[in-house]
PDB file of N, CA and C in Angstrom:
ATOM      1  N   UNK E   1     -35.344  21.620 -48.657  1.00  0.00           N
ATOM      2  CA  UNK E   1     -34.320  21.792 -47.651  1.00  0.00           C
ATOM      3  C   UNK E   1     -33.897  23.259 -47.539  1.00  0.00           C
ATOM      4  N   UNK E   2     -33.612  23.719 -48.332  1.00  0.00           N
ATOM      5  CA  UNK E   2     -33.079  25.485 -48.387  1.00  0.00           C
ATOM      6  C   UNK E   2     -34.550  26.140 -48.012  1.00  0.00           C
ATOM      7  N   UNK E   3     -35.965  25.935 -48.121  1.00  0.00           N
ATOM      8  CA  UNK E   3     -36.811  26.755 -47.372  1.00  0.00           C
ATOM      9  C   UNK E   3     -36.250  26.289 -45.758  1.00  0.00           C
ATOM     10  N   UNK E   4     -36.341  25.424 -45.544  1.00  0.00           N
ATOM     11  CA  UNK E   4     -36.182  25.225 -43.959  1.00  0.00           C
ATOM     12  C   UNK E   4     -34.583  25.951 -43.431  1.00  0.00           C
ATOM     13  N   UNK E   5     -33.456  25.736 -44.225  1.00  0.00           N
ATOM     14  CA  UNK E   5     -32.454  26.284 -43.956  1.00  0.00           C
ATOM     15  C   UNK E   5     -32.669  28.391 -43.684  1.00  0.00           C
ATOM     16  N   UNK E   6     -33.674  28.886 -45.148  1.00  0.00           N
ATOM     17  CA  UNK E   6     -33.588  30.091 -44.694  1.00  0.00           C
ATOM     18  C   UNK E   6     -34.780  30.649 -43.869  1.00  0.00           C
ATOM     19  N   UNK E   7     -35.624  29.871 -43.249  1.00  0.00           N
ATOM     20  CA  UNK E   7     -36.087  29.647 -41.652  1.00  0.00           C
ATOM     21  C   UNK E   7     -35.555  29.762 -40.784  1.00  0.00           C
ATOM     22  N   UNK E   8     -33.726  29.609 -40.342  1.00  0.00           N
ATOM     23  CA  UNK E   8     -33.413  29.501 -39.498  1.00  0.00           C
ATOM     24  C   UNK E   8     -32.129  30.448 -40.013  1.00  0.00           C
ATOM     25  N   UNK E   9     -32.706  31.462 -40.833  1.00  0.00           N
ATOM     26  CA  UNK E   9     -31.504  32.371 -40.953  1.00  0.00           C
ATOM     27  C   UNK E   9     -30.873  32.377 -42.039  1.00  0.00           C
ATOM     28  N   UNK E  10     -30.637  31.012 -42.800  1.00  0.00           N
ATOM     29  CA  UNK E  10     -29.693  31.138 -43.433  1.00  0.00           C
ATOM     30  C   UNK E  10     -29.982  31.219 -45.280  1.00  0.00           C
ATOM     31  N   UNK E  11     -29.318  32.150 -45.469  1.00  0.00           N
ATOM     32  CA  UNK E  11     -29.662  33.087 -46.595  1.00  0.00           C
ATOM     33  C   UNK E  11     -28.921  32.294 -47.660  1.00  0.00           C
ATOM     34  N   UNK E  12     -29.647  31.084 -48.201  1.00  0.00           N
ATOM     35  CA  UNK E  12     -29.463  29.833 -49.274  1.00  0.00           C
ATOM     36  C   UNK E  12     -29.926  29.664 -50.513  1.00  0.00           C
ATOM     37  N   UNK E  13     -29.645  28.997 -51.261  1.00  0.00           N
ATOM     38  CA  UNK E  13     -30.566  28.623 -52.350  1.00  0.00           C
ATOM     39  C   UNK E  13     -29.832  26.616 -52.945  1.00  0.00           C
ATOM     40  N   UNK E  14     -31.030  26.071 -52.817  1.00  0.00           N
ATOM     41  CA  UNK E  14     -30.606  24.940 -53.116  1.00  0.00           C
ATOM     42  C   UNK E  14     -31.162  24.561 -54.402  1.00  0.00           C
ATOM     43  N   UNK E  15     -30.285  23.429 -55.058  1.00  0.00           N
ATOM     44  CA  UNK E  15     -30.675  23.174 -56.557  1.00  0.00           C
ATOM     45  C   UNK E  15     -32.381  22.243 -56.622  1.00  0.00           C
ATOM     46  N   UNK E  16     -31.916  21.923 -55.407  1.00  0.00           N
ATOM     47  CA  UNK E  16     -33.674  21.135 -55.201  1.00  0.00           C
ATOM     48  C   UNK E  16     -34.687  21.736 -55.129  1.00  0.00           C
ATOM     49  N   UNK E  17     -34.371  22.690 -54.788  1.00  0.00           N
ATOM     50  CA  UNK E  17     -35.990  23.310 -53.783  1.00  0.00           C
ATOM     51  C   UNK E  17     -37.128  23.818 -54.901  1.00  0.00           C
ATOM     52  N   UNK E  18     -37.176  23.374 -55.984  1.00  0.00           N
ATOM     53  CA  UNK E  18     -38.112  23.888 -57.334  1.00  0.00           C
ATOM     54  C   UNK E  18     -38.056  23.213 -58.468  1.00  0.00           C
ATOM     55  N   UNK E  19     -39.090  21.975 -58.784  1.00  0.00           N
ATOM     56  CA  UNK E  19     -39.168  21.606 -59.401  1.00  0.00           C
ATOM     57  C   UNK E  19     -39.178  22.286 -60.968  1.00  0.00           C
ATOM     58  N   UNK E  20     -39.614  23.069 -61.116  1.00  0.00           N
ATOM     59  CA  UNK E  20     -39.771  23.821 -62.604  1.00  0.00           C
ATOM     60  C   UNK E  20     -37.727  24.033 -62.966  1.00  0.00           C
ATOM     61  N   UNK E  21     -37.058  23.992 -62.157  1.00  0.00           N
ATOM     62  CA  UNK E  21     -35.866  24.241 -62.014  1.00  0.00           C
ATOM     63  C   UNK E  21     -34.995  22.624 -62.900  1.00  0.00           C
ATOM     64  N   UNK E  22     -35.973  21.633 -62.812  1.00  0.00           N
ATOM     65  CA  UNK E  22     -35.237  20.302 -63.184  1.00  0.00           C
ATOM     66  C   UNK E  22     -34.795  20.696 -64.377  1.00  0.00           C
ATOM     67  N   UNK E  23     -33.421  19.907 -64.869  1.00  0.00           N
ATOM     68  CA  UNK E  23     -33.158  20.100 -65.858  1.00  0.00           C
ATOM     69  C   UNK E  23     -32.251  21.474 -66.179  1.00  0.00           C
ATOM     70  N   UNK E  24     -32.139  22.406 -65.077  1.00  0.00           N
ATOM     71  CA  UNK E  24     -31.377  22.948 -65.050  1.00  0.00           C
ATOM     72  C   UNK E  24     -30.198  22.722 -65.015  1.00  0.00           C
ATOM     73  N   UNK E  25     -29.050  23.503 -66.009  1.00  0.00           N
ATOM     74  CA  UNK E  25     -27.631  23.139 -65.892  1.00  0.00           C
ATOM     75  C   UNK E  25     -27.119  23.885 -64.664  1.00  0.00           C
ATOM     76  N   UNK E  26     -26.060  22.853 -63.852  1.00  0.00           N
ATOM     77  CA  UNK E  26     -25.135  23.841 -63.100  1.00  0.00           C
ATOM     78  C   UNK E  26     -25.014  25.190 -63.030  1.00  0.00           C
ATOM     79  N   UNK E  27     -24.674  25.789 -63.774  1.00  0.00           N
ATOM     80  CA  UNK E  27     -24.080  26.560 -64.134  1.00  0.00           C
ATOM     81  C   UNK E  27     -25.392  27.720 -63.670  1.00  0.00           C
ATOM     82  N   UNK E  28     -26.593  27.265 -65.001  1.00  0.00           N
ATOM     83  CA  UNK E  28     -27.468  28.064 -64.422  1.00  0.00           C
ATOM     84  C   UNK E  28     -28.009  28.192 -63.191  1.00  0.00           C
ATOM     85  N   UNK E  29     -28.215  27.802 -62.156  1.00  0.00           N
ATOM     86  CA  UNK E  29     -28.357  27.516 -60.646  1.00  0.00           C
ATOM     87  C   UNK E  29     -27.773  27.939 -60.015  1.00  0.00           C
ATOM     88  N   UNK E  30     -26.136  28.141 -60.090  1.00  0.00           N
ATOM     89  CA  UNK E  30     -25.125  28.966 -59.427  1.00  0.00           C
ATOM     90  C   UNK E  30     -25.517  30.599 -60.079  1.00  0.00           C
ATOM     91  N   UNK E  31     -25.884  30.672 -61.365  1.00  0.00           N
ATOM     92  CA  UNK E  31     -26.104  32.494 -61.437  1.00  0.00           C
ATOM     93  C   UNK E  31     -27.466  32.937 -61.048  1.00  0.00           C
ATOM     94  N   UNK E  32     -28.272  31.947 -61.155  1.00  0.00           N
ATOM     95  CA  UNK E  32     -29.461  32.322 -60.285  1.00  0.00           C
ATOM     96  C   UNK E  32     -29.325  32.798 -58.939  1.00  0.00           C
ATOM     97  N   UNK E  33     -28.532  31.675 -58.215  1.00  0.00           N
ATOM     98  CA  UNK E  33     -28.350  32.041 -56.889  1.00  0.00           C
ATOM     99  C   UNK E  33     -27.371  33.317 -57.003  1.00  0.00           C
ATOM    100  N   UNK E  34     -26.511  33.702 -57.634  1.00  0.00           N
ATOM    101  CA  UNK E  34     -25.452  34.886 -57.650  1.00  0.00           C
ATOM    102  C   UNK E  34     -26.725  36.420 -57.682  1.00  0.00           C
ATOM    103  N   UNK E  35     -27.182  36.187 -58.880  1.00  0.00           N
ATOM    104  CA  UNK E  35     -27.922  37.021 -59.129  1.00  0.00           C
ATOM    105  C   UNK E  35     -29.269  37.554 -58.187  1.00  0.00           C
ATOM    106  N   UNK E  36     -29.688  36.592 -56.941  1.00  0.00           N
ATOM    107  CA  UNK E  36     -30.250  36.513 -56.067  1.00  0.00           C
ATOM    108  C   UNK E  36     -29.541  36.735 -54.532  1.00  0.00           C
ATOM    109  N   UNK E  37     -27.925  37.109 -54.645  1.00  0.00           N
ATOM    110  CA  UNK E  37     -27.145  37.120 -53.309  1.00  0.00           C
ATOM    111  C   UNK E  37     -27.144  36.091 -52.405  1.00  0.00           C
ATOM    112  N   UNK E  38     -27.501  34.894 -53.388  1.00  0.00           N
ATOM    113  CA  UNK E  38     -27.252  33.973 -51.977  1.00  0.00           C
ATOM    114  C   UNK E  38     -26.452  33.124 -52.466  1.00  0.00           C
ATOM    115  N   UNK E  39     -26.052  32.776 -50.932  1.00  0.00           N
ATOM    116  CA  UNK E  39     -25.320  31.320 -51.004  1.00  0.00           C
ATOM    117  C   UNK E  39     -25.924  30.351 -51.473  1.00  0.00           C
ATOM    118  N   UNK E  40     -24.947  29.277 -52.447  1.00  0.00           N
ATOM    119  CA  UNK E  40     -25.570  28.076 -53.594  1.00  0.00           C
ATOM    120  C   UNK E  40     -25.171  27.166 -52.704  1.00  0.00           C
ATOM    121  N   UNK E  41     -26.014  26.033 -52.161  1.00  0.00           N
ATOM    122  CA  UNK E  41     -25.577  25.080 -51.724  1.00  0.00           C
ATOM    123  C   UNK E  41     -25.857  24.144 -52.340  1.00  0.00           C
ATOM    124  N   UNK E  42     -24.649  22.943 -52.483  1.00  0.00           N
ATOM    125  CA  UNK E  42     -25.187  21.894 -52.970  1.00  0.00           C
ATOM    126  C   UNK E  42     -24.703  20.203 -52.675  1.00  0.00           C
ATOM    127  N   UNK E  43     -24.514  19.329 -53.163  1.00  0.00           N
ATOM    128  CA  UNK E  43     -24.275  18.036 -52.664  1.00  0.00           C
ATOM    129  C   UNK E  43     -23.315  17.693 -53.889  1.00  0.00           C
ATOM    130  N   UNK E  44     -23.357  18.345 -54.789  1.00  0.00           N
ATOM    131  CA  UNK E  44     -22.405  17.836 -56.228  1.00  0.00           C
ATOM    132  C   UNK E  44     -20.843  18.393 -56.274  1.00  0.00           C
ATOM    133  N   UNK E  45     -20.620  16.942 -55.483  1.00  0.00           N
ATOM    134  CA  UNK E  45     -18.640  17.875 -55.318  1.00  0.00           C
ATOM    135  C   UNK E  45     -17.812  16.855 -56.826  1.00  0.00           C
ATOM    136  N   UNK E  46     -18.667  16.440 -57.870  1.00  0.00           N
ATOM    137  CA  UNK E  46     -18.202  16.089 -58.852  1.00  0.00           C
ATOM    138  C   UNK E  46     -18.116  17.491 -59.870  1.00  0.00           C
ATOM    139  N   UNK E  47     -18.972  18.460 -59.465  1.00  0.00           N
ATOM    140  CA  UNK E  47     -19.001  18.874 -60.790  1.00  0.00           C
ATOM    141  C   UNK E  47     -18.880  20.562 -60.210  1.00  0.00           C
ATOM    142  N   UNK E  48     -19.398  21.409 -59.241  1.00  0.00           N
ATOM    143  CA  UNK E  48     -19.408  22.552 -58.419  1.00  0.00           C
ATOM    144  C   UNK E  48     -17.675  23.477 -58.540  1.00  0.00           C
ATOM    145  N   UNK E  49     -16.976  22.067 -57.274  1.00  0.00           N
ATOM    146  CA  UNK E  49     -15.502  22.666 -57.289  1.00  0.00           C
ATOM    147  C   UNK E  49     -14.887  23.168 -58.787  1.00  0.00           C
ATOM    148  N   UNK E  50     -15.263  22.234 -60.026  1.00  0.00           N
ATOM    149  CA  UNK E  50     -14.621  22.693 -61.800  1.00  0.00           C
ATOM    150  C   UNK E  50     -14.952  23.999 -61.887  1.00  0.00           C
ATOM    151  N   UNK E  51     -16.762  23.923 -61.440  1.00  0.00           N
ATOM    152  CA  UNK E  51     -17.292  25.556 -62.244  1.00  0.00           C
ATOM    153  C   UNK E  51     -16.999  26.484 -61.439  1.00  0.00           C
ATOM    154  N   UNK E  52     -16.739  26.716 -59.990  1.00  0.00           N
ATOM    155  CA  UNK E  52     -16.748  27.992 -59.465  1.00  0.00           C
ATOM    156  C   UNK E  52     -14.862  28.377 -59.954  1.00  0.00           C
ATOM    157  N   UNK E  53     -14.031  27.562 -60.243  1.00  0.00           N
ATOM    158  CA  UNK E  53     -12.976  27.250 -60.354  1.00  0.00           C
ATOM    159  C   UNK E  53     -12.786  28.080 -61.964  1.00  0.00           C
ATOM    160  N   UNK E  54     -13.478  27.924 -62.514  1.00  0.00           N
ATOM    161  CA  UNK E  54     -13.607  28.252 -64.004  1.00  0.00           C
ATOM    162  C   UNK E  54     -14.176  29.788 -63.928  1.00  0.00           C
ATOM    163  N   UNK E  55     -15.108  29.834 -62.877  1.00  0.00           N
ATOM    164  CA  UNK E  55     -16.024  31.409 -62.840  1.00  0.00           C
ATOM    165  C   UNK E  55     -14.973  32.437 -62.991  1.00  0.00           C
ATOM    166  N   UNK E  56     -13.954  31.761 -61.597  1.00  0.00           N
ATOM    167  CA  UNK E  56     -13.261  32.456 -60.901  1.00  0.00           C
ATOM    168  C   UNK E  56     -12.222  33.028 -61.725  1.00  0.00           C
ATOM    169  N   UNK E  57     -11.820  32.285 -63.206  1.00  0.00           N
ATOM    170  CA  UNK E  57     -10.853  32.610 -63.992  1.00  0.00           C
ATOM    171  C   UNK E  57     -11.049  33.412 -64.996  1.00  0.00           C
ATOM    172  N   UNK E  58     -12.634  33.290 -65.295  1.00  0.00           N
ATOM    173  CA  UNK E  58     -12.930  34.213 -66.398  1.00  0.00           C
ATOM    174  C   UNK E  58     -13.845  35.612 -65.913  1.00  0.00           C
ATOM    175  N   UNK E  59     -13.130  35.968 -64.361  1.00  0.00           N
ATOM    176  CA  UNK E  59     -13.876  36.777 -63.905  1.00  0.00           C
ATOM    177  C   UNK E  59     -15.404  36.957 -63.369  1.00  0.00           C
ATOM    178  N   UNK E  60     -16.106  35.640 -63.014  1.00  0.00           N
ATOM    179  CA  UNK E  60     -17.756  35.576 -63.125  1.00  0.00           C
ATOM    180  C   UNK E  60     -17.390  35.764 -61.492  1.00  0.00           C
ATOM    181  N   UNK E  61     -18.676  36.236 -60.696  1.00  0.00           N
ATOM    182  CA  UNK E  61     -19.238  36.312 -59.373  1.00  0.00           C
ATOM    183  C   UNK E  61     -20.453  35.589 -59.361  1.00  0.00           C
ATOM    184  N   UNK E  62     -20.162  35.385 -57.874  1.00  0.00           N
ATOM    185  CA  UNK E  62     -21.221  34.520 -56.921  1.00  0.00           C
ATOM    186  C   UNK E  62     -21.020  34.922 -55.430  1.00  0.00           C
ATOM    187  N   UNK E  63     -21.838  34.846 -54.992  1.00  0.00           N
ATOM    188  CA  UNK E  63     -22.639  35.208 -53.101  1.00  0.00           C
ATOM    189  C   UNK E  63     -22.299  33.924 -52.713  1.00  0.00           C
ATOM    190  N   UNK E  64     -21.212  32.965 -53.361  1.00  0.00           N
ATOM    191  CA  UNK E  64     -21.040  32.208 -51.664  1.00  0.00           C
ATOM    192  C   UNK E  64     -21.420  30.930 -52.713  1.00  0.00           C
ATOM    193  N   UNK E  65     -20.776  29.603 -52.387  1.00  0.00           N
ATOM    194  CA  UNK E  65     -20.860  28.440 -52.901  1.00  0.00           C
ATOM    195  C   UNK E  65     -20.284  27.333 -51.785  1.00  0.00           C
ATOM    196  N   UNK E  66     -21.406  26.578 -51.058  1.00  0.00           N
ATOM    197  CA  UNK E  66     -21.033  25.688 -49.799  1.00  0.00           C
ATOM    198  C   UNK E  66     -21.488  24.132 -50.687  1.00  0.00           C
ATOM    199  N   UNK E  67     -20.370  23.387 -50.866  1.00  0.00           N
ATOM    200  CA  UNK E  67     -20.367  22.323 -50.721  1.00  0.00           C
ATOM    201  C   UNK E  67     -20.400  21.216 -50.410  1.00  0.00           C
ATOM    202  N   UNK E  68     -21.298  20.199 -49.784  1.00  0.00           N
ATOM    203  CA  UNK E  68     -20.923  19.212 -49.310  1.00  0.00           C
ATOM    204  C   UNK E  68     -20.541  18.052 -49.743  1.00  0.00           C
ATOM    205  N   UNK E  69     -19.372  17.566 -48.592  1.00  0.00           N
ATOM    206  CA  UNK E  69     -18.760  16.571 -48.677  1.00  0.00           C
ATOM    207  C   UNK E  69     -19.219  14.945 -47.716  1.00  0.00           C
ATOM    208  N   UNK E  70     -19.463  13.807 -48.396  1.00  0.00           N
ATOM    209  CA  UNK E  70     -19.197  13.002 -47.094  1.00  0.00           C
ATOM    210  C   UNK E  70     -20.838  12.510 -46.174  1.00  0.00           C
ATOM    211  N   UNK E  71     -22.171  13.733 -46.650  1.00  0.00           N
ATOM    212  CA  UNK E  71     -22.970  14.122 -46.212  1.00  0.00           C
ATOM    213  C   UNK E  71     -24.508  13.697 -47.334  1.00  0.00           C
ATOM    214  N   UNK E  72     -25.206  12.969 -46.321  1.00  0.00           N
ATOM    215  CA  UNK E  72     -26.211  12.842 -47.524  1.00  0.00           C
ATOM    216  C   UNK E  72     -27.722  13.679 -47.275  1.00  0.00           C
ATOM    217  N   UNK E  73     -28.294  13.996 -48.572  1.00  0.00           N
ATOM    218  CA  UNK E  73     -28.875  15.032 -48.556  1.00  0.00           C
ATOM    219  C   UNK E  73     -30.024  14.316 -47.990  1.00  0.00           C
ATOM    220  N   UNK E  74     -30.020  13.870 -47.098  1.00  0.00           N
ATOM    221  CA  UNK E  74     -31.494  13.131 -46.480  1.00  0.00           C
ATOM    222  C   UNK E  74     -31.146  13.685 -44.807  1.00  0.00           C
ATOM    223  N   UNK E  75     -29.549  13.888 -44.432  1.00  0.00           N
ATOM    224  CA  UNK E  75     -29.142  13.962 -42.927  1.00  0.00           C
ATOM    225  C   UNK E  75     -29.410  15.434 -42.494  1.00  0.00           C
ATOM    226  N   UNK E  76     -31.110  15.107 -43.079  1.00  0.00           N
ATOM    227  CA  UNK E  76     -30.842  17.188 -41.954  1.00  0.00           C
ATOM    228  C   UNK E  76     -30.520  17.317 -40.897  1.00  0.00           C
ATOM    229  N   UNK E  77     -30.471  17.308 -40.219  1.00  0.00           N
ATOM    230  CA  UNK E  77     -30.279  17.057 -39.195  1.00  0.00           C
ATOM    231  C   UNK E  77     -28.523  17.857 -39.094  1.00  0.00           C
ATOM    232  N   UNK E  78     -27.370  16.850 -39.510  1.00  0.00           N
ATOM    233  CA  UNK E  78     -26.281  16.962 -40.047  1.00  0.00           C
ATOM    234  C   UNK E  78     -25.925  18.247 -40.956  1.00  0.00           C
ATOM    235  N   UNK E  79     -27.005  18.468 -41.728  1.00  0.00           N
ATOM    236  CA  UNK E  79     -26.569  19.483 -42.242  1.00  0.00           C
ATOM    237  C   UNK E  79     -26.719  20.831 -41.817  1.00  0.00           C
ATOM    238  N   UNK E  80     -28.020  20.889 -40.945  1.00  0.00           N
ATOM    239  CA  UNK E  80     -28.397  21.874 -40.338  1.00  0.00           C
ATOM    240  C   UNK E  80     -26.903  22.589 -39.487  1.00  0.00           C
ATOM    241  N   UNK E  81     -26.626  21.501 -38.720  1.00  0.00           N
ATOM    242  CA  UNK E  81     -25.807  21.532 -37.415  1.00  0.00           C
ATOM    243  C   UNK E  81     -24.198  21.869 -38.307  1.00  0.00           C
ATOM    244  N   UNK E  82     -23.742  21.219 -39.514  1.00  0.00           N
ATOM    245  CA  UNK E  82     -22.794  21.641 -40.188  1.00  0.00           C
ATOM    246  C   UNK E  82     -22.888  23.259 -41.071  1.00  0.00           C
ATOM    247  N   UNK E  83     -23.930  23.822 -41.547  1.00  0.00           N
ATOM    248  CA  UNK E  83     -23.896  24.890 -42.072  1.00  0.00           C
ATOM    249  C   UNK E  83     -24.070  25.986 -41.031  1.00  0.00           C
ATOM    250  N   UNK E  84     -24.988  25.455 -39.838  1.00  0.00           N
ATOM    251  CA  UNK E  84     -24.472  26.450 -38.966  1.00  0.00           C
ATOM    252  C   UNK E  84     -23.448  27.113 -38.426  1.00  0.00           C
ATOM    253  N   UNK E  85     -22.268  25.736 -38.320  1.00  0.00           N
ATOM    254  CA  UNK E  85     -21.258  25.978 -37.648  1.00  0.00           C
ATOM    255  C   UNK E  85     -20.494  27.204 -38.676  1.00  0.00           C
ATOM    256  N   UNK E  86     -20.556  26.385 -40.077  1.00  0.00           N
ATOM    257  CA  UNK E  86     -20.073  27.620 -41.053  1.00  0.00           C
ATOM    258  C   UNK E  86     -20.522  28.913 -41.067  1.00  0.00           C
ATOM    259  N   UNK E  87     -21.702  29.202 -41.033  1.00  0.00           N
ATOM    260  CA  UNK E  87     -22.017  30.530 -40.879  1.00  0.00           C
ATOM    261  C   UNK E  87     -21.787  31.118 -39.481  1.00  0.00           C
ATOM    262  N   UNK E  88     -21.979  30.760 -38.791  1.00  0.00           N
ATOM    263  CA  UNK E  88     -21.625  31.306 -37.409  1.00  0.00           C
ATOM    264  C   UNK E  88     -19.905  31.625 -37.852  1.00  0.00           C
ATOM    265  N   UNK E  89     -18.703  30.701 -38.094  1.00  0.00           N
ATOM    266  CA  UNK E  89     -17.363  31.444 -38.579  1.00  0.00           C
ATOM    267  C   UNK E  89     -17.298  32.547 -39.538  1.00  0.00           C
ATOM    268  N   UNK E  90     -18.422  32.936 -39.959  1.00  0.00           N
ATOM    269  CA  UNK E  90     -18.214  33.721 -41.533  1.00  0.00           C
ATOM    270  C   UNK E  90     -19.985  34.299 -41.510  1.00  0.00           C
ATOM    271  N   UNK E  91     -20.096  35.007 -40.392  1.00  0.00           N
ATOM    272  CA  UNK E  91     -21.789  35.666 -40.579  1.00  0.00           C
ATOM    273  C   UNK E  91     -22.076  36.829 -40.973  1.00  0.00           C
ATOM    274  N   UNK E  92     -20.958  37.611 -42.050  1.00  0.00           N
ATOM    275  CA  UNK E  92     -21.150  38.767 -42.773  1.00  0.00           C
ATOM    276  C   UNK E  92     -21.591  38.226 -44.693  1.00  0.00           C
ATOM    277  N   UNK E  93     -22.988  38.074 -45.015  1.00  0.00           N
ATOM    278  CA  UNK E  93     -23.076  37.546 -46.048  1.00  0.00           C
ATOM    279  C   UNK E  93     -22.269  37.791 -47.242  1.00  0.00           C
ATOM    280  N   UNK E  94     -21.335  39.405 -46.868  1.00  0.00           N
ATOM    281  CA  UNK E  94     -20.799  40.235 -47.818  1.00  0.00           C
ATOM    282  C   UNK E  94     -19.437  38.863 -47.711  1.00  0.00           C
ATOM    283  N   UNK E  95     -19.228  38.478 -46.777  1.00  0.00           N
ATOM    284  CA  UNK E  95     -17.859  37.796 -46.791  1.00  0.00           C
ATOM    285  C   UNK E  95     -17.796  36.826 -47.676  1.00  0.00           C
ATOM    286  N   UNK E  96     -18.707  36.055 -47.941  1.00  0.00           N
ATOM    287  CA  UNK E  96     -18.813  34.996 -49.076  1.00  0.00           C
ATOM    288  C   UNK E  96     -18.559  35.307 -50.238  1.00  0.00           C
ATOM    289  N   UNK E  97     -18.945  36.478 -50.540  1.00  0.00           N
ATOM    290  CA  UNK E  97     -18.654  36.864 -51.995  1.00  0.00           C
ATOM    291  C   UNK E  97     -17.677  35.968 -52.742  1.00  0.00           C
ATOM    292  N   UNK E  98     -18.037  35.596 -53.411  1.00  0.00           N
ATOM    293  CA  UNK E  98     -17.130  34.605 -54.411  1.00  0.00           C
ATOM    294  C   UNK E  98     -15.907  33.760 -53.454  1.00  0.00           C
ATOM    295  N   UNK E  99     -16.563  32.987 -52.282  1.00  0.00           N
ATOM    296  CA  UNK E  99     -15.953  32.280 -51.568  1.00  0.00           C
ATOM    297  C   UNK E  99     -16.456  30.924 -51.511  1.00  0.00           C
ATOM    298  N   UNK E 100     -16.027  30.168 -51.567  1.00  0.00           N
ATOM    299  CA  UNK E 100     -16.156  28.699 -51.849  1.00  0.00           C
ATOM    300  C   UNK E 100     -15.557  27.735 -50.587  1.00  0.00           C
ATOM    301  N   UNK E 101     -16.528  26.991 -50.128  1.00  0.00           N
ATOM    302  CA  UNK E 101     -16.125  26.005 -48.998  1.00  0.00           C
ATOM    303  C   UNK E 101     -16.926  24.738 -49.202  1.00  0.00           C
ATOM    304  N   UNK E 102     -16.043  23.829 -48.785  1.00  0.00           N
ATOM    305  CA  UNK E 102     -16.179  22.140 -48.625  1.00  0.00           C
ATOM    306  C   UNK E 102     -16.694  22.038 -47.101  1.00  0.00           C
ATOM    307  N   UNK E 103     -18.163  21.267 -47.420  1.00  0.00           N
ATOM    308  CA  UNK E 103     -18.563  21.450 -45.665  1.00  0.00           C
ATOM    309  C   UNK E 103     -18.538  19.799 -45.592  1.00  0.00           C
ATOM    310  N   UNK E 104     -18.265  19.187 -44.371  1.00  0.00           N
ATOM    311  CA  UNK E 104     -18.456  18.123 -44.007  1.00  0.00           C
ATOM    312  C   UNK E 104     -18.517  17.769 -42.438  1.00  0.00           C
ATOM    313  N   UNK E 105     -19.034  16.914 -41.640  1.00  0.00           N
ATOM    314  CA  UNK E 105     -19.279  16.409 -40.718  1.00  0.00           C
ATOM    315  C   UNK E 105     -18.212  16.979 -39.768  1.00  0.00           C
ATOM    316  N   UNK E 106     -18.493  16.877 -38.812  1.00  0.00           N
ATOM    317  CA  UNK E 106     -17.359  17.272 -37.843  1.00  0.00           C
ATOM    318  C   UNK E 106     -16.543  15.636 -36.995  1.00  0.00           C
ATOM    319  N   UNK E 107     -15.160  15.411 -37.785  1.00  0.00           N
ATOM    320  CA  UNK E 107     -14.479  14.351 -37.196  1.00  0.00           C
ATOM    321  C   UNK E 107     -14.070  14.268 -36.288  1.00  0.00           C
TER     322      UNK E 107
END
């Protein structure tokens, strides 16, 4: 999903997109993506909102952490059309910098 997302621009990294990656902790996945400038997207709003929450206290950085809510990781479609809308509000990648958003469907 994140190859097709940064196809159409958008400068991502998803916890899926690499198998050799299984088994990776949270944690590591979000500094990969930090350490790579991109935005971490992911589907885990059990466990994401704690750690960037925790980064944020002990001083750690990240390029951007989009969450979804509500949204299943099969609805590309949905997600395409929802992360666009986000980046189109916020299309300076510098702006994300250690910014954190809950994306969900449009009600």
């Amino acid at each position: 999903m994140a190859g097709a997302l940064r196809d159409r621009g958008h400068d991502v990294r998803a916890a899926d997109e690499e198998r050799e990656l299984d088994g990776t902790s949270d944690e590591e996945l979000l500094a990969i993506a930090a350490d790579e400038g991109r935005i971490f997207i992911t589907f885990d709003v059990a466990d994401f909102p704690r750690i960037v929450q925790r980064w944020a206290a002990e001083g750690r950085h990240h390029a951007g952490c989009a969450i979804f809510v509500g949204i299943d990781h099969r609805e590309f479609g949905t997600i395409i059309e929802v992360l666009t809308r986000v980046v189109a509000a916020r299309p300076d990648q510098g702006s994300w910098h250690d910014y954190t958003c809950f994306l969900a469907r449009r009600g």
